C-alpha positions as a printed NumPy array, in Angstrom:
array([[  0.   ,   0.   ,   0.   ],
       [  2.805,   2.426,   0.771],
       [  5.172,   1.908,  -2.168],
       [  2.547,   1.245,  -4.867],
       [  0.36 ,   4.116,  -3.673],
       [  3.283,   6.496,  -3.08 ],
       [  2.325,   8.972,  -5.811],
       [  2.786,  12.209,  -3.875],
       [  4.586,  14.908,  -5.838],
       [  5.614,  18.466,  -5.133],
       [  3.774,  20.868,  -7.432],
       [  4.488,  24.56 ,  -7.956],
       [  2.104,  26.625,  -5.817],
       [  2.075,  29.459,  -8.351],
       [  0.465,  27.423, -11.157],
       [ -3.205,  26.616, -11.626],
       [ -4.333,  23.106, -12.593],
       [ -4.762,  23.974, -16.261],
       [ -1.26 ,  25.47 , -16.325],
       [  0.183,  22.251, -14.897],
       [ -1.582,  20.273, -17.626],
       [ -0.344,  22.709, -20.291],
       [  3.221,  22.135, -19.039],
       [  2.685,  18.383, -19.528],
       [  1.36 ,  19.077, -23.025],
       [  4.546,  20.965, -23.873],
       [  6.739,  18.174, -22.466],
       [  4.931,  15.172, -23.982],
       [  2.139,  16.076, -26.444],
       [  1.828,  12.49 , -27.751],
       [  1.596,  10.893, -24.299],
       [ -1.811,   9.491, -23.331],
       [ -3.787,  11.927, -21.186],
       [ -7.19 ,  10.225, -21.002],
       [ -8.134,   6.611, -21.637],
       [-11.771,   5.61 , -21.403],
       [-13.608,   2.58 , -22.796],
       [-10.997,   1.896, -25.464],
       [-10.553,   5.537, -26.489],
       [ -7.282,   7.314, -25.758],
       [ -6.755,  11.057, -26.071],
       [ -3.207,  12.41 , -26.11 ],
       [ -2.155,  15.482, -24.167],
       [ -1.835,  17.377, -27.446],
       [ -5.373,  16.44 , -28.516],
       [ -6.743,  17.215, -25.061],
       [ -5.139,  20.657, -25.08 ],
       [ -6.316,  21.485, -28.611],
       [ -9.917,  20.478, -27.848],
       [ -9.937,  22.214, -24.449],
       [ -8.552,  25.381, -26.048],
       [-11.408,  25.304, -28.566],
       [-13.866,  25.051, -25.675],
       [-12.148,  27.923, -23.868],
       [-12.339,  30.182, -26.93 ],
       [-16.057,  29.45 , -27.437],
       [-16.772,  29.99 , -23.75 ],
       [-15.03 ,  33.349, -23.809],
       [-17.298,  34.321, -26.717],
       [-20.182,  33.547, -24.329],
       [-18.699,  35.749, -21.592],
       [-16.67 ,  33.226, -19.594],
       [-13.792,  34.468, -17.475],
       [-12.869,  35.045, -13.846],
       [-15.91 ,  35.449, -11.639],
       [-18.21 ,  33.593, -14.051],
       [-19.619,  30.073, -14.037],
       [-20.064,  27.485, -16.788],
       [-22.389,  24.524, -16.246],
       [-21.172,  21.094, -17.362],
       [-23.757,  18.365, -17.904],
       [-22.095,  15.222, -19.255],
       [-21.531,  11.606, -18.362],
       [-18.016,  10.344, -17.646],
       [-16.141,  10.44 , -20.933],
       [-13.174,  12.092, -22.633],
       [-15.554,  14.949, -23.521],
       [-16.129,  15.577, -19.818],
       [-12.387,  15.985, -19.254],
       [-12.178,  18.312, -22.277],
       [-15.076,  20.362, -20.868],
       [-13.603,  20.759, -17.382],
       [-10.175,  21.703, -18.699],
       [-11.708,  24.093, -21.241],
       [-13.662,  25.872, -18.52 ],
       [-10.517,  26.312, -16.421],
       [ -8.564,  27.626, -19.426],
       [-11.381,  30.1  , -20.123],
       [-10.818,  31.541, -16.64 ],
       [-14.289,  30.586, -15.398],
       [-15.29 ,  28.019, -12.767],
       [-17.456,  25.033, -13.597],
       [-20.684,  23.839, -12.026],
       [-21.201,  20.095, -12.488],
       [-24.781,  19.116, -13.346],
       [-25.408,  15.408, -12.964],
       [-27.578,  14.342, -15.932],
       [-29.207,  11.749, -13.661],
       [-30.607,  14.423, -11.313],
       [-34.334,  15.183, -11.472],
       [-35.244,  17.902, -13.98 ],
       [-36.448,  20.201, -11.178],
       [-33.049,  20.031,  -9.455],
       [-31.189,  20.779, -12.691],
       [-33.57 ,  23.655, -13.395],
       [-32.929,  25.119,  -9.927],
       [-29.16 ,  24.765, -10.265],
       [-29.135,  26.43 , -13.704],
       [-31.28 ,  29.318, -12.498],
       [-29.313,  29.797,  -9.295],
       [-25.826,  29.491, -10.803],
       [-26.642,  31.746, -13.77 ],
       [-23.897,  30.234, -15.969],
       [-22.715,  31.903, -19.171],
       [-23.097,  28.579, -21.016],
       [-23.79 ,  24.874, -20.555],
       [-21.405,  22.267, -21.955],
       [-23.035,  18.917, -22.66 ],
       [-22.525,  15.748, -24.655],
       [-24.333,  12.626, -25.801],
       [-27.413,  11.501, -23.939],
       [-26.856,  14.076, -21.175],
       [-28.236,  16.702, -23.558],
       [-31.717,  15.255, -23.127],
       [-31.513,  15.759, -19.338],
       [-31.203,  19.538, -19.62 ],
       [-34.368,  21.467, -18.862],
       [-35.352,  24.277, -21.235],
       [-33.096,  27.28 , -20.632],
       [-32.027,  30.53 , -22.247],
       [-28.4  ,  29.674, -21.437],
       [-26.435,  28.735, -24.573],
       [-25.876,  24.955, -24.684],
       [-22.714,  23.848, -26.484],
       [-22.565,  20.186, -27.53 ],
       [-19.061,  18.848, -26.945],
       [-19.608,  16.025, -29.427],
       [-20.851,  18.242, -32.284],
       [-17.903,  18.897, -34.639],
       [-19.711,  21.828, -36.291],
       [-19.763,  23.74 , -32.987],
       [-15.971,  23.562, -32.734],
       [-14.896,  23.596, -36.404],
       [-13.815,  27.245, -36.462],
       [-12.623,  27.606, -32.864],
       [ -8.89 ,  28.158, -32.407],
       [ -6.869,  25.257, -30.993],
       [ -4.175,  27.507, -29.545],
       [ -4.288,  28.513, -25.894],
       [ -6.086,  31.813, -25.27 ],
       [ -4.501,  34.553, -23.196],
       [ -4.482,  33.401, -19.535],
       [ -7.084,  35.05 , -17.314],
       [ -7.186,  32.92 , -14.167],
       [ -4.54 ,  31.715, -11.781],
       [ -4.195,  29.448,  -8.758],
       [ -6.143,  31.865,  -6.534],
       [ -9.279,  31.787,  -8.69 ],
       [-12.149,  29.339,  -8.067],
       [-12.047,  26.12 , -10.069],
       [-15.618,  25.003,  -9.444],
       [-18.82 ,  25.52 ,  -7.511],
       [-20.765,  22.475,  -6.428],
       [-24.247,  22.161,  -5.012],
       [-24.556,  19.897,  -1.996],
       [-27.434,  18.788,   0.153],
       [-25.971,  20.707,   3.107],
       [-27.915,  23.059,   5.31 ],
       [-26.806,  26.335,   3.686],
       [-28.294,  25.634,   0.235],
       [-25.327,  27.621,  -1.075],
       [-22.889,  26.13 ,  -3.582],
       [-19.564,  24.961,  -2.212],
       [-16.377,  25.706,  -4.103],
       [-12.68 ,  25.123,  -4.296],
       [-10.262,  28.006,  -4.284],
       [ -6.629,  27.217,  -4.965],
       [ -7.198,  23.618,  -3.903],
       [ -8.738,  24.423,  -0.497],
       [-12.384,  23.816,   0.257],
       [-14.526,  26.676,   1.424],
       [-17.833,  28.359,   0.892],
       [-17.819,  30.1  ,  -2.448],
       [-19.402,  33.528,  -2.454],
       [-21.479,  34.425,  -5.472],
       [-19.059,  34.826,  -8.343],
       [-20.976,  37.467, -10.228]])
């Protein structure tokens, strides 16, 4: 348990998660980044797709202090979505596609995201909303988006996500620079 599980590593405190991943992309773009159900995505592919997501999200108003909802099942697209949100400078709000429609509707209204990223069958779980929904698995949506990294907007002190819990406050919880704490309204 100790030697096999000994995966601790010192990480620079001045880099955000997406910056750490981008450093890995630069060092080994062909290395596998995500493997899921027989599909492998390299670090280079992951970065290119996440950069496309980040560019589109910025067109929707994403950046520091803003939220992006992500409604997708576990898949490479989910990893692309989460990384793309972080690169955009925004924080993500996970929406479980298996939640009841009323819960998803409440979370969308309360979080007031600039966009919703979704894929596959999770799209059908989304309640009607005025928030732009971007399908991660629709090549037309991403065909003209740049694959290069946009100008950085967020750093390690910015929120990475806001998550709704069943706790007593009814307020979303968030992570700031890797430490848990109550996340004040971002906008």
